CSV table of C-alpha atoms in Angstrom, one decimal:
chain,number,residue,atom,x,y,z
E,1,UNK,CA,21.4,-26.3,-41.4
E,2,UNK,CA,18.9,-29.0,-42.0
E,3,UNK,CA,15.3,-28.4,-41.0
E,4,UNK,CA,14.3,-31.3,-38.7
E,5,UNK,CA,10.8,-32.1,-37.4
E,6,UNK,CA,12.0,-30.9,-34.0
E,7,UNK,CA,13.1,-27.5,-35.4
E,8,UNK,CA,9.7,-27.1,-37.1
E,9,UNK,CA,7.9,-27.9,-33.9
E,10,UNK,CA,9.8,-25.6,-31.7
E,11,UNK,CA,9.6,-22.7,-34.1
E,12,UNK,CA,5.9,-23.2,-34.6
E,13,UNK,CA,5.4,-23.3,-30.9
E,14,UNK,CA,7.3,-20.0,-30.6
E,15,UNK,CA,5.1,-18.4,-33.2
E,16,UNK,CA,1.9,-19.7,-31.5
E,17,UNK,CA,3.2,-18.3,-28.1
E,18,UNK,CA,3.8,-14.9,-29.7
E,19,UNK,CA,0.4,-14.9,-31.3
E,20,UNK,CA,-1.2,-15.8,-27.9
E,21,UNK,CA,0.8,-13.0,-26.3
E,22,UNK,CA,-0.5,-10.5,-28.9
E,23,UNK,CA,-4.0,-11.6,-28.4
E,24,UNK,CA,-3.8,-11.5,-24.6
E,25,UNK,CA,-5.0,-8.2,-22.9
E,26,UNK,CA,-2.2,-5.7,-22.9
E,27,UNK,CA,-0.7,-4.9,-19.5
E,28,UNK,CA,-0.4,-1.3,-20.3
E,29,UNK,CA,-4.1,-0.5,-20.5
E,30,UNK,CA,-4.7,2.8,-22.2
E,31,UNK,CA,-5.3,5.8,-20.0
E,32,UNK,CA,-8.6,6.3,-21.8
E,33,UNK,CA,-9.9,3.1,-20.5
E,34,UNK,CA,-9.0,4.0,-16.9
E,35,UNK,CA,-10.5,7.4,-17.3
E,36,UNK,CA,-13.7,5.8,-18.6
E,37,UNK,CA,-13.8,3.5,-15.6
E,38,UNK,CA,-13.3,6.4,-13.2
E,39,UNK,CA,-15.9,8.4,-14.9
E,40,UNK,CA,-18.4,5.6,-14.6
E,41,UNK,CA,-17.7,5.1,-10.9
E,42,UNK,CA,-17.2,8.7,-9.8
E,43,UNK,CA,-19.0,10.7,-12.5
E,44,UNK,CA,-16.0,13.0,-12.8
E,45,UNK,CA,-13.0,13.4,-15.1
E,46,UNK,CA,-9.5,12.7,-13.9
E,47,UNK,CA,-6.1,13.5,-15.3
E,48,UNK,CA,-3.2,11.1,-15.3
E,49,UNK,CA,-0.4,12.7,-13.2
E,50,UNK,CA,3.1,11.8,-12.1
E,51,UNK,CA,2.4,13.8,-8.9
E,52,UNK,CA,0.4,10.8,-7.7
E,53,UNK,CA,2.3,7.6,-7.2
E,54,UNK,CA,0.7,4.2,-6.6
E,55,UNK,CA,3.4,1.6,-5.9
E,56,UNK,CA,2.5,-2.1,-5.9
E,57,UNK,CA,4.4,-5.2,-6.8
E,58,UNK,CA,4.1,-6.1,-10.5
E,59,UNK,CA,3.8,-9.8,-9.5
E,60,UNK,CA,2.7,-11.1,-6.1
E,61,UNK,CA,2.2,-14.6,-4.8
E,62,UNK,CA,-1.1,-14.1,-3.1
E,63,UNK,CA,-4.1,-11.9,-3.8
E,64,UNK,CA,-5.1,-11.8,-0.1
E,65,UNK,CA,-2.5,-9.3,1.1
E,66,UNK,CA,-0.9,-7.3,-1.7
E,67,UNK,CA,1.1,-4.4,-0.3
E,68,UNK,CA,0.2,-1.0,-1.6
E,69,UNK,CA,1.9,2.4,-1.1
E,70,UNK,CA,0.5,5.8,-2.2
E,71,UNK,CA,2.2,9.2,-2.2
E,72,UNK,CA,1.3,12.5,-3.7
E,73,UNK,CA,3.6,15.5,-4.3
E,74,UNK,CA,1.9,18.4,-2.4
E,75,UNK,CA,3.0,21.2,-0.1
E,76,UNK,CA,0.0,20.4,2.1
E,77,UNK,CA,-0.8,24.0,2.8
E,78,UNK,CA,-4.4,25.3,3.3
E,79,UNK,CA,-4.2,26.7,-0.2
E,80,UNK,CA,-2.7,23.7,-1.9
E,81,UNK,CA,-3.2,20.2,-0.5
E,82,UNK,CA,-4.5,16.7,-1.1
E,83,UNK,CA,-8.0,16.2,0.3
E,84,UNK,CA,-8.2,12.5,-0.2
E,85,UNK,CA,-7.0,9.5,-2.3
E,86,UNK,CA,-9.4,6.8,-3.4
E,87,UNK,CA,-8.3,3.4,-4.6
E,88,UNK,CA,-10.2,1.1,-6.9
E,89,UNK,CA,-9.7,-2.5,-8.1
E,90,UNK,CA,-11.8,-2.7,-11.3
E,91,UNK,CA,-11.6,-6.6,-11.5
E,92,UNK,CA,-12.8,-7.1,-7.9
E,93,UNK,CA,-16.4,-8.0,-7.3
E,94,UNK,CA,-16.7,-4.8,-5.3
E,95,UNK,CA,-14.4,-2.2,-7.0
E,96,UNK,CA,-13.9,0.2,-4.1
E,97,UNK,CA,-10.9,-0.5,-1.9
E,98,UNK,CA,-10.3,2.4,0.4
E,99,UNK,CA,-10.3,6.2,0.7
E,100,UNK,CA,-7.6,8.0,2.6
E,101,UNK,CA,-8.3,11.5,4.0
E,102,UNK,CA,-5.5,13.9,4.7
E,103,UNK,CA,-5.3,17.2,6.7
E,104,UNK,CA,-3.2,20.2,5.6
E,105,UNK,CA,-0.3,21.0,7.9
E,106,UNK,CA,-1.0,17.9,10.0
E,107,UNK,CA,-0.6,14.8,7.8
E,108,UNK,CA,1.5,13.9,4.8
E,109,UNK,CA,-0.2,12.5,1.7
E,110,UNK,CA,1.5,9.1,2.1
E,111,UNK,CA,0.0,5.9,3.2
E,112,UNK,CA,0.7,2.1,2.9
E,113,UNK,CA,-1.7,-0.8,3.5
E,114,UNK,CA,-2.5,-4.3,2.2
E,115,UNK,CA,-5.3,-5.2,-0.1
E,116,UNK,CA,-7.2,-8.1,-1.6
E,117,UNK,CA,-7.2,-8.6,-5.4
E,118,UNK,CA,-9.5,-11.1,-6.9
E,119,UNK,CA,-7.6,-11.3,-10.2
E,120,UNK,CA,-4.6,-9.8,-12.0
E,121,UNK,CA,-5.5,-6.2,-12.8
E,122,UNK,CA,-4.7,-2.6,-13.0
E,123,UNK,CA,-5.3,-1.0,-9.6
E,124,UNK,CA,-6.4,2.7,-9.9
E,125,UNK,CA,-5.8,5.6,-7.5
E,126,UNK,CA,-7.6,8.9,-7.7
E,127,UNK,CA,-6.4,11.9,-5.7
E,128,UNK,CA,-8.7,14.9,-5.1
E,129,UNK,CA,-6.8,18.1,-4.7
E,130,UNK,CA,-7.9,21.1,-2.7
E,131,UNK,CA,-8.5,23.1,-6.0
E,132,UNK,CA,-10.9,20.4,-7.1
E,133,UNK,CA,-8.6,18.7,-9.6
E,134,UNK,CA,-8.6,15.0,-9.8
E,135,UNK,CA,-5.3,13.2,-10.5
E,136,UNK,CA,-5.1,9.5,-11.4
E,137,UNK,CA,-2.5,6.8,-11.4
E,138,UNK,CA,-2.5,3.1,-12.1
E,139,UNK,CA,-0.4,0.0,-11.3
E,140,UNK,CA,-0.5,-3.4,-12.9
E,141,UNK,CA,-0.5,-6.3,-10.4
E,142,UNK,CA,-0.3,-9.9,-11.4
E,143,UNK,CA,-1.4,-12.1,-8.5
E,144,UNK,CA,-0.4,-15.8,-8.7
E,145,UNK,CA,-3.4,-16.9,-6.5
E,146,UNK,CA,-6.5,-14.8,-6.5
E,147,UNK,CA,-7.7,-13.4,-3.2
E,148,UNK,CA,-11.3,-14.3,-2.6
E,149,UNK,CA,-13.4,-11.5,-1.4
L,1,UNK,CA,3.7,1.7,16.5
L,2,UNK,CA,4.6,5.3,17.2
L,3,UNK,CA,7.9,6.9,18.2
L,4,UNK,CA,8.1,8.0,21.9
L,5,UNK,CA,9.5,11.5,21.1
L,6,UNK,CA,9.9,13.5,17.9
L,7,UNK,CA,11.7,16.8,17.1
L,8,UNK,CA,9.2,19.6,16.5
L,9,UNK,CA,8.0,20.0,13.0
L,10,UNK,CA,9.5,16.7,11.9
L,11,UNK,CA,7.6,14.0,10.1
L,12,UNK,CA,7.0,10.8,12.0
L,13,UNK,CA,5.6,7.5,10.9
L,14,UNK,CA,2.6,5.7,12.5
L,15,UNK,CA,2.0,2.0,12.0
L,16,UNK,CA,-1.4,0.7,13.1
L,17,UNK,CA,-2.8,-2.8,12.8
L,18,UNK,CA,-5.9,-4.4,14.3
L,19,UNK,CA,-6.6,-8.2,14.3
L,20,UNK,CA,-9.9,-8.6,12.4
L,21,UNK,CA,-11.3,-11.1,10.0
L,22,UNK,CA,-12.7,-8.5,7.6
L,23,UNK,CA,-15.6,-10.8,6.6
L,24,UNK,CA,-16.6,-9.4,3.2
L,25,UNK,CA,-20.2,-10.7,3.0
L,26,UNK,CA,-19.4,-12.4,-0.3
L,27,UNK,CA,-18.5,-15.8,1.1
L,28,UNK,CA,-20.8,-18.7,1.9
L,29,UNK,CA,-20.6,-21.3,4.6
L,30,UNK,CA,-20.7,-25.1,4.2
L,31,UNK,CA,-24.5,-25.0,4.1
L,32,UNK,CA,-24.4,-22.5,1.3
L,33,UNK,CA,-25.6,-19.6,3.4
L,34,UNK,CA,-24.0,-16.2,3.0
L,35,UNK,CA,-21.7,-15.2,5.8
L,36,UNK,CA,-22.8,-11.7,6.7
L,37,UNK,CA,-20.4,-8.8,6.1
L,38,UNK,CA,-18.5,-7.7,9.1
L,39,UNK,CA,-15.5,-5.4,8.4
L,40,UNK,CA,-13.7,-2.5,10.0
L,41,UNK,CA,-15.2,0.3,7.8
L,42,UNK,CA,-13.3,3.3,9.2
L,43,UNK,CA,-10.1,4.2,10.9
L,44,UNK,CA,-9.5,7.6,12.5
L,45,UNK,CA,-6.4,9.1,14.0
L,46,UNK,CA,-6.8,12.2,16.2
L,47,UNK,CA,-3.8,14.2,17.4
L,48,UNK,CA,-4.5,16.6,20.4
L,49,UNK,CA,-8.2,16.0,19.8
L,50,UNK,CA,-8.0,17.0,16.1
L,51,UNK,CA,-8.6,14.6,13.3
L,52,UNK,CA,-5.4,14.3,11.3
L,53,UNK,CA,-5.9,11.2,9.2
L,54,UNK,CA,-8.9,9.1,8.3
L,55,UNK,CA,-9.5,6.0,6.2
L,56,UNK,CA,-12.7,4.5,4.8
L,57,UNK,CA,-12.1,0.8,4.4
L,58,UNK,CA,-14.1,-1.5,2.0
L,59,UNK,CA,-14.2,-5.2,1.5
L,60,UNK,CA,-11.0,-5.3,-0.5
L,61,UNK,CA,-8.8,-4.3,2.4
L,62,UNK,CA,-6.9,-7.4,3.7
L,63,UNK,CA,-7.8,-9.2,7.0
L,64,UNK,CA,-6.0,-7.6,10.0
L,65,UNK,CA,-6.0,-4.2,8.3
L,66,UNK,CA,-2.7,-2.5,8.4
L,67,UNK,CA,-2.1,1.2,7.9
L,68,UNK,CA,1.2,3.1,7.8
L,69,UNK,CA,0.9,6.9,7.5
L,70,UNK,CA,2.9,10.0,8.3
L,71,UNK,CA,2.1,13.0,10.6
L,72,UNK,CA,3.8,16.2,11.4
L,73,UNK,CA,5.0,16.7,15.0
L,74,UNK,CA,3.3,19.9,15.9
L,75,UNK,CA,2.9,19.7,19.7
L,76,UNK,CA,2.9,17.4,22.8
L,77,UNK,CA,-0.3,15.6,22.8
L,78,UNK,CA,-2.3,12.4,22.7
L,79,UNK,CA,-2.6,10.4,19.5
L,80,UNK,CA,-5.9,8.5,19.5
L,81,UNK,CA,-6.7,5.7,17.1
L,82,UNK,CA,-10.1,4.3,16.6
L,83,UNK,CA,-11.4,1.5,14.4
L,84,UNK,CA,-15.1,1.3,13.7
L,85,UNK,CA,-16.7,-2.0,12.9
L,86,UNK,CA,-19.9,-2.8,11.0
L,87,UNK,CA,-22.7,-2.5,13.5
L,88,UNK,CA,-21.1,0.5,15.2
L,89,UNK,CA,-18.7,-1.1,17.7
L,90,UNK,CA,-15.4,0.8,18.0
L,91,UNK,CA,-12.0,-0.2,19.2
L,92,UNK,CA,-9.7,2.5,20.5
L,93,UNK,CA,-6.1,2.9,21.5
L,94,UNK,CA,-4.0,6.0,22.5
L,95,UNK,CA,-0.4,7.0,22.7
L,96,UNK,CA,1.1,10.2,24.1
L,97,UNK,CA,3.7,11.8,22.0
L,98,UNK,CA,6.5,14.1,23.2
L,99,UNK,CA,7.7,16.8,20.9
L,100,UNK,CA,11.2,18.0,21.6
């Protein structure tokens, strides 16, 4: 195989693209960073948990109406239930999105809505359980056009 | 949107939407003046007079705020929905549910 100028160019571009990808912020932001964010906003420590699920599209065309679904595994009894779930968008000019309050024996800890995202970001959900525990989950959303707030 | 009748102790889904601009207070008009914030800041659902679901909404909730949530069919009764706007105005709607 002979190395042509074209070969050199394409392979160099590939290397540059890889380097840019490495320099770009990682999609999988460390749990530490999210915990720090939540601690700054709420003053409390939260634990990452699979019991809390925040479901959002990884890519979405518009930042004006991004669908969001939340659910928590919970028996919803007086002794063991979800009190509320708060949602934050750390890259929005105003980070608070919504807080959903549930009632044991009456509602299920599941909700869907649509939100505005001003930039691609990790959206963060924080569930407060009846025993005082705070659970957290995050979802990466890349919006193609940013939703102005 | 609420089902007309639900078997007792079954879960049913409620979908609620209100037409509203959800003006965030962060935008400016053509003269450069800030457009004042006017959003729906709270949604409450009562079932038989009892609060069963509540949402505090902030600026990041989309225009025409939509909520889908799930309740347990405990008894025949009235589902009341109310949306509270900045400034205190409220918009309400109700729907009677039959539990079989």
